[in-house]
Amino acid sequence: MYTLGADAGHDLDASFGRLAEIGYREVELPNLLGHNAREVKAAATRAGVAITSLHLPLLAQGGSFLSLASEAGRIVDTLGELGARWVAAPILLIPDGMRPQPKEGSGSAIARAVAAAGPDIWKRTAALLNQKGEALKPLGVSLAYHNHNLEFAPVDGTTGWDILWRETDPSFVHFELDTGWIATAGLDPVRFLKTCSGRVALLHIKDVAAGNQRNFTITMTPAEVGSGILKWDKILPAAYDAGVRHCYVEQEPPFVIPRMEAASFALLSKLF
């Protein structure tokens, strides 16, 4: 649902109904779309669409907004109302005091702050993921961590990804791999999936355009899935072999066609 942007919550029935017409049978939520969980679930059910995952930030965002810092019982109740069993942390802990400099994009600002924080910020993220995953697992909720490209930037002879991989407990923490960000980090998604078999359960199906530049600053040149350069006939089987059972089509802005059209791109039906 992230692909559809803020407009997705303006008319839930229209949003879920159109996705069902396209052929989607399950979705992941970036948040509750400005509604409560029961309202979102009811609209999805009317359209025949299942909600299988919800993104929640690691830290509280202020007010009454749900996050992984919320009480485990509240998280579980919300997931239960949605009918989902997966919750995903969308990004690592952002270093305290991170502020963009003049004319600096937010992605570059986050990458700069994370680089300055060194390996400690990744270790702290791993420890928090273990804590949250251990608390949620007995209650029937599974936790995953979603990558961007900054996980693969060098840091003191290693990478953030390697630290997360080593220091998170496989019993409590899974991964939601994002193919577009993996490719933007200069890695081959097919080969990468083979290195994390057994711990990756969710996949963001995201394409990148020809000329997309390798970087570690949360920036990319996106493309509608199937119109970019990624080889889906190789990626999807590799993902299934690695243990992925939930795939979510996602696209980053800027969009050159309306968001719903990007979600219904004609090549999708061929791919799947």
Short mmCIF file of C-alpha atoms in Angstrom, two decimals:
data_model
loop_
_atom_site.label_atom_id
_atom_site.label_comp_id
_atom_site.label_asym_id
_atom_site.label_seq_id
_atom_site.Cartn_x
_atom_site.Cartn_y
_atom_site.Cartn_z
CA MET A 1 0.00 0.00 0.00
CA TYR A 2 3.05 2.27 0.31
CA THR A 3 3.06 2.48 -3.48
CA LEU A 4 -0.32 4.23 -3.46
CA GLY A 5 0.83 7.01 -1.14
CA ALA A 6 -1.29 9.05 1.25
CA ASP A 7 -4.32 8.94 -1.07
CA ALA A 8 -4.81 5.23 -0.33
CA GLY A 9 -6.62 6.06 2.91
CA HIS A 10 -9.01 8.64 1.48
CA ASP A 11 -11.41 5.98 0.21
CA LEU A 12 -10.49 2.56 1.58
CA ASP A 13 -13.18 0.72 -0.35
CA ALA A 14 -12.05 2.25 -3.64
CA SER A 15 -8.38 1.52 -2.93
CA PHE A 16 -8.82 -2.10 -1.93
CA GLY A 17 -11.47 -2.66 -4.57
CA ARG A 18 -9.20 -1.47 -7.37
CA LEU A 19 -6.32 -3.61 -6.09
CA ALA A 20 -8.60 -6.64 -6.06
CA GLU A 21 -9.64 -5.89 -9.65
CA ILE A 22 -5.98 -5.80 -10.67
CA GLY A 23 -5.52 -9.23 -9.12
CA TYR A 24 -3.88 -8.61 -5.76
CA ARG A 25 -4.94 -10.99 -3.01
CA GLU A 26 -2.83 -9.70 -0.13
CA VAL A 27 -1.20 -6.43 0.88
CA GLU A 28 1.23 -4.97 3.36
CA LEU A 29 0.39 -1.73 5.16
CA PRO A 30 2.94 1.06 5.73
CA ASN A 31 0.66 2.32 8.54
CA LEU A 32 -3.08 2.32 9.29
CA LEU A 33 -3.82 4.77 6.46
CA GLY A 34 -5.44 7.31 8.78
CA HIS A 35 -8.03 4.85 10.12
CA ASN A 36 -8.28 2.32 12.91
CA ALA A 37 -7.42 -1.33 12.36
CA ARG A 38 -11.03 -2.52 12.27
CA GLU A 39 -11.97 -0.03 9.54
CA VAL A 40 -9.00 -1.02 7.41
CA LYS A 41 -9.68 -4.73 7.89
CA ALA A 42 -13.38 -4.34 7.06
CA ALA A 43 -12.63 -2.56 3.77
CA ALA A 44 -10.01 -5.14 2.81
CA THR A 45 -12.41 -7.98 3.61
CA ARG A 46 -15.17 -6.43 1.50
CA ALA A 47 -12.74 -6.40 -1.43
CA GLY A 48 -11.47 -9.92 -0.81
CA VAL A 49 -7.94 -8.79 0.05
CA ALA A 50 -5.95 -10.12 3.01
CA ILE A 51 -3.64 -7.94 5.10
CA THR A 52 -0.58 -10.01 5.95
CA SER A 53 2.00 -7.51 7.22
CA LEU A 54 2.26 -4.08 8.87
CA HIS A 55 5.28 -1.79 9.00
CA LEU A 56 5.93 -0.23 12.41
CA PRO A 57 8.82 2.11 13.29
CA LEU A 58 11.21 0.91 15.96
CA LEU A 59 10.72 4.00 18.11
CA ALA A 60 7.63 5.92 19.20
CA GLN A 61 6.60 8.66 16.77
CA GLY A 62 4.69 10.78 19.29
CA GLY A 63 1.04 10.87 20.26
CA SER A 64 -0.86 7.60 20.24
CA PHE A 65 0.66 6.26 17.02
CA LEU A 66 1.55 2.58 17.13
CA SER A 67 5.21 1.60 16.96
CA LEU A 68 7.41 -1.28 18.03
CA ALA A 69 7.99 0.72 21.21
CA SER A 70 4.30 0.25 22.06
CA GLU A 71 3.27 -2.45 24.50
CA ALA A 72 3.44 -5.92 22.96
CA GLY A 73 -0.21 -6.52 23.80
CA ARG A 74 -1.31 -3.45 21.87
CA ILE A 75 0.75 -4.50 18.84
CA VAL A 76 -0.70 -8.01 18.96
CA ASP A 77 -4.25 -6.70 19.32
CA THR A 78 -3.81 -4.44 16.28
CA LEU A 79 -2.31 -7.24 14.18
CA GLY A 80 -5.16 -9.49 15.30
CA GLU A 81 -7.76 -6.96 14.18
CA LEU A 82 -6.02 -6.71 10.81
CA GLY A 83 -5.70 -10.47 10.46
CA ALA A 84 -1.93 -10.18 9.99
CA ARG A 85 0.87 -12.10 11.69
CA TRP A 86 3.90 -10.19 10.36
CA VAL A 87 5.24 -6.86 11.57
CA ALA A 88 8.23 -5.26 9.85
CA ALA A 89 10.65 -2.62 11.08
CA PRO A 90 11.08 -0.34 8.05
CA ILE A 91 14.52 1.08 8.91
CA LEU A 92 17.22 1.01 11.57
CA LEU A 93 17.40 3.27 14.61
CA ILE A 94 17.99 6.81 13.36
CA PRO A 95 20.83 8.49 15.29
CA ASP A 96 19.74 11.15 17.78
CA GLY A 97 20.00 14.70 16.53
CA MET A 98 19.92 13.81 12.82
CA ARG A 99 19.15 17.01 10.91
CA PRO A 100 19.41 17.57 7.14
CA GLN A 101 21.84 20.27 6.10
CA PRO A 102 20.70 23.02 3.70
CA LYS A 103 19.71 21.52 0.34
CA GLU A 104 20.39 18.00 1.65
CA GLY A 105 17.79 15.31 1.04
CA SER A 106 16.51 13.22 3.92
CA GLY A 107 18.11 10.05 2.53
CA SER A 108 21.53 11.65 2.37
CA ALA A 109 21.07 13.12 5.85
CA ILE A 110 20.18 9.71 7.33
CA ALA A 111 23.11 8.04 5.56
CA ARG A 112 25.51 10.72 6.83
CA ALA A 113 24.26 10.38 10.40
CA VAL A 114 24.39 6.58 10.29
CA ALA A 115 27.95 6.65 8.91
CA ALA A 116 29.02 9.02 11.69
CA ALA A 117 27.44 6.75 14.33
CA GLY A 118 29.59 3.82 13.20
CA PRO A 119 28.87 0.17 14.00
CA ASP A 120 27.27 0.98 17.36
CA ILE A 121 24.00 2.14 15.77
CA TRP A 122 23.70 -1.21 13.98
CA LYS A 123 24.48 -3.13 17.16
CA ARG A 124 21.84 -1.17 19.04
CA THR A 125 19.34 -1.86 16.25
CA ALA A 126 20.12 -5.58 16.40
CA ALA A 127 19.67 -5.65 20.18
CA LEU A 128 16.32 -3.87 19.94
CA LEU A 129 15.11 -6.21 17.19
CA ASN A 130 16.01 -9.21 19.34
CA GLN A 131 14.12 -7.72 22.27
CA LYS A 132 10.98 -6.99 20.27
CA GLY A 133 11.05 -10.25 18.36
CA GLU A 134 11.41 -12.27 21.55
CA ALA A 135 8.47 -10.45 23.14
CA LEU A 136 6.18 -10.86 20.14
CA LYS A 137 6.91 -14.44 19.11
CA PRO A 138 5.07 -16.15 22.01
CA LEU A 139 2.05 -14.00 21.16
CA GLY A 140 1.88 -15.28 17.59
CA VAL A 141 3.47 -12.31 15.79
CA SER A 142 6.65 -12.63 13.71
CA LEU A 143 9.10 -9.74 13.31
CA ALA A 144 11.08 -8.88 10.18
CA TYR A 145 13.59 -6.15 9.35
CA HIS A 146 13.30 -4.33 6.02
CA ASN A 147 16.50 -3.21 4.29
CA HIS A 148 17.40 -0.14 2.30
CA ASN A 149 20.77 0.30 0.59
CA LEU A 150 22.60 1.96 3.49
CA GLU A 151 22.87 -1.44 5.22
CA PHE A 152 25.58 -2.31 2.69
CA ALA A 153 27.82 0.74 3.13
CA PRO A 154 31.27 -0.09 4.56
CA VAL A 155 31.59 0.57 8.29
CA ASP A 156 34.79 -0.29 10.17
CA GLY A 157 35.63 -3.24 7.95
CA THR A 158 32.12 -4.66 7.87
CA THR A 159 28.60 -3.48 6.94
CA GLY A 160 25.41 -2.76 8.79
CA TRP A 161 23.83 -5.78 7.14
CA ASP A 162 26.58 -8.10 8.38
CA ILE A 163 26.17 -6.77 11.91
CA LEU A 164 22.40 -7.27 11.83
CA TRP A 165 22.81 -10.74 10.37
CA ARG A 166 25.34 -11.81 13.02
CA GLU A 167 23.77 -10.18 16.05
CA THR A 168 20.07 -10.86 15.56
CA ASP A 169 18.68 -14.17 16.80
CA PRO A 170 17.23 -16.26 13.94
CA SER A 171 14.56 -17.50 16.34
CA PHE A 172 13.17 -14.00 16.79
CA VAL A 173 14.21 -11.87 13.79
CA HIS A 174 13.55 -12.51 10.10
CA PHE A 175 14.22 -10.27 7.12
CA GLU A 176 12.07 -8.57 4.51
CA LEU A 177 14.34 -8.10 1.51
CA ASP A 178 13.82 -5.19 -0.86
CA THR A 179 15.13 -6.09 -4.32
CA GLY A 180 15.34 -2.50 -5.53
CA TRP A 181 17.50 -1.35 -2.64
CA ILE A 182 19.70 -4.44 -2.89
CA ALA A 183 20.29 -3.70 -6.58
CA THR A 184 20.94 -0.01 -5.81
CA ALA A 185 23.65 -1.09 -3.37
CA GLY A 186 25.36 -2.78 -6.33
CA LEU A 187 24.41 -6.35 -5.41
CA ASP A 188 22.75 -9.08 -7.47
CA PRO A 189 19.38 -9.88 -5.84
CA VAL A 190 19.47 -13.51 -7.01
CA ARG A 191 22.89 -14.18 -5.52
CA PHE A 192 22.03 -12.25 -2.39
CA LEU A 193 18.87 -14.27 -1.78
CA LYS A 194 20.95 -17.44 -1.82
CA THR A 195 23.10 -16.09 1.04
CA CYS A 196 20.16 -15.60 3.40
CA SER A 197 18.06 -18.68 2.77
CA GLY A 198 15.96 -19.63 5.77
CA ARG A 199 15.78 -16.16 7.33
CA VAL A 200 13.99 -14.21 4.62
CA ALA A 201 10.23 -14.60 4.67
CA LEU A 202 8.95 -11.44 2.97
CA LEU A 203 10.00 -9.73 -0.28
CA HIS A 204 9.51 -6.26 -1.70
CA ILE A 205 9.28 -6.63 -5.46
CA LYS A 206 10.79 -3.34 -6.57
CA ASP A 207 12.36 -2.54 -9.96
CA VAL A 208 14.97 0.02 -10.93
CA ALA A 209 15.51 1.84 -14.20
CA ALA A 210 18.46 1.55 -16.54
CA GLY A 211 21.07 4.04 -15.37
CA ASN A 212 20.17 3.65 -11.71
CA GLN A 213 23.32 4.67 -9.85
CA ARG A 214 24.91 2.56 -7.12
CA ASN A 215 24.82 4.42 -3.80
CA PHE A 216 24.19 4.05 -0.08
CA THR A 217 22.06 7.15 0.52
CA ILE A 218 18.46 5.92 0.17
CA THR A 219 18.08 7.30 -3.35
CA MET A 220 17.26 5.43 -6.55
CA THR A 221 15.86 5.79 -10.05
CA PRO A 222 12.73 3.62 -9.87
CA ALA A 223 10.78 1.84 -12.59
CA GLU A 224 7.41 0.12 -12.74
CA VAL A 225 7.88 -3.57 -11.95
CA GLY A 226 8.70 -5.37 -15.19
CA SER A 227 9.81 -2.27 -17.07
CA GLY A 228 13.18 -1.96 -15.32
CA ILE A 229 16.38 -3.97 -15.44
CA LEU A 230 15.80 -6.63 -12.76
CA LYS A 231 15.36 -10.21 -13.92
CA TRP A 232 12.16 -11.38 -12.29
CA ASP A 233 12.19 -14.81 -13.91
CA LYS A 234 15.34 -15.45 -11.85
CA ILE A 235 14.55 -13.42 -8.72
CA LEU A 236 11.13 -14.88 -7.91
CA PRO A 237 12.18 -18.56 -7.99
CA ALA A 238 15.30 -17.70 -5.96
CA ALA A 239 13.11 -15.92 -3.41
CA TYR A 240 10.78 -18.89 -3.09
CA ASP A 241 13.74 -21.26 -2.68
CA ALA A 242 15.10 -18.96 0.06
CA GLY A 243 11.84 -19.25 2.02
CA VAL A 244 9.86 -16.20 0.89
CA ARG A 245 6.11 -16.76 1.08
CA HIS A 246 4.81 -13.19 0.92
CA CYS A 247 5.69 -10.85 -1.97
CA TYR A 248 4.64 -7.20 -2.08
CA VAL A 249 4.92 -5.09 -5.22
CA GLU A 250 6.32 -1.70 -4.27
CA GLN A 251 7.61 1.36 -6.10
CA GLU A 252 9.46 4.43 -4.92
CA PRO A 253 8.68 7.95 -6.15
CA PRO A 254 9.02 9.82 -8.42
CA PHE A 255 6.24 8.28 -10.52
CA VAL A 256 5.98 8.99 -14.25
CA ILE A 257 2.45 7.52 -14.39
CA PRO A 258 -0.32 7.56 -11.74
CA ARG A 259 0.44 5.37 -8.74
CA MET A 260 -2.45 2.98 -9.28
CA GLU A 261 -1.40 2.53 -12.90
CA ALA A 262 2.11 1.72 -11.72
CA ALA A 263 0.63 -0.91 -9.40
CA SER A 264 -1.34 -2.41 -12.29
CA PHE A 265 1.49 -2.34 -14.83
CA ALA A 266 0.68 -4.73 -17.67
CA LEU A 267 3.81 -6.85 -17.30
CA LEU A 268 2.84 -7.92 -13.79
CA SER A 269 0.34 -10.49 -15.03
CA LYS A 270 3.02 -12.08 -17.23
CA LEU A 271 5.55 -12.16 -14.42
CA PHE A 272 3.31 -13.97 -11.99
#
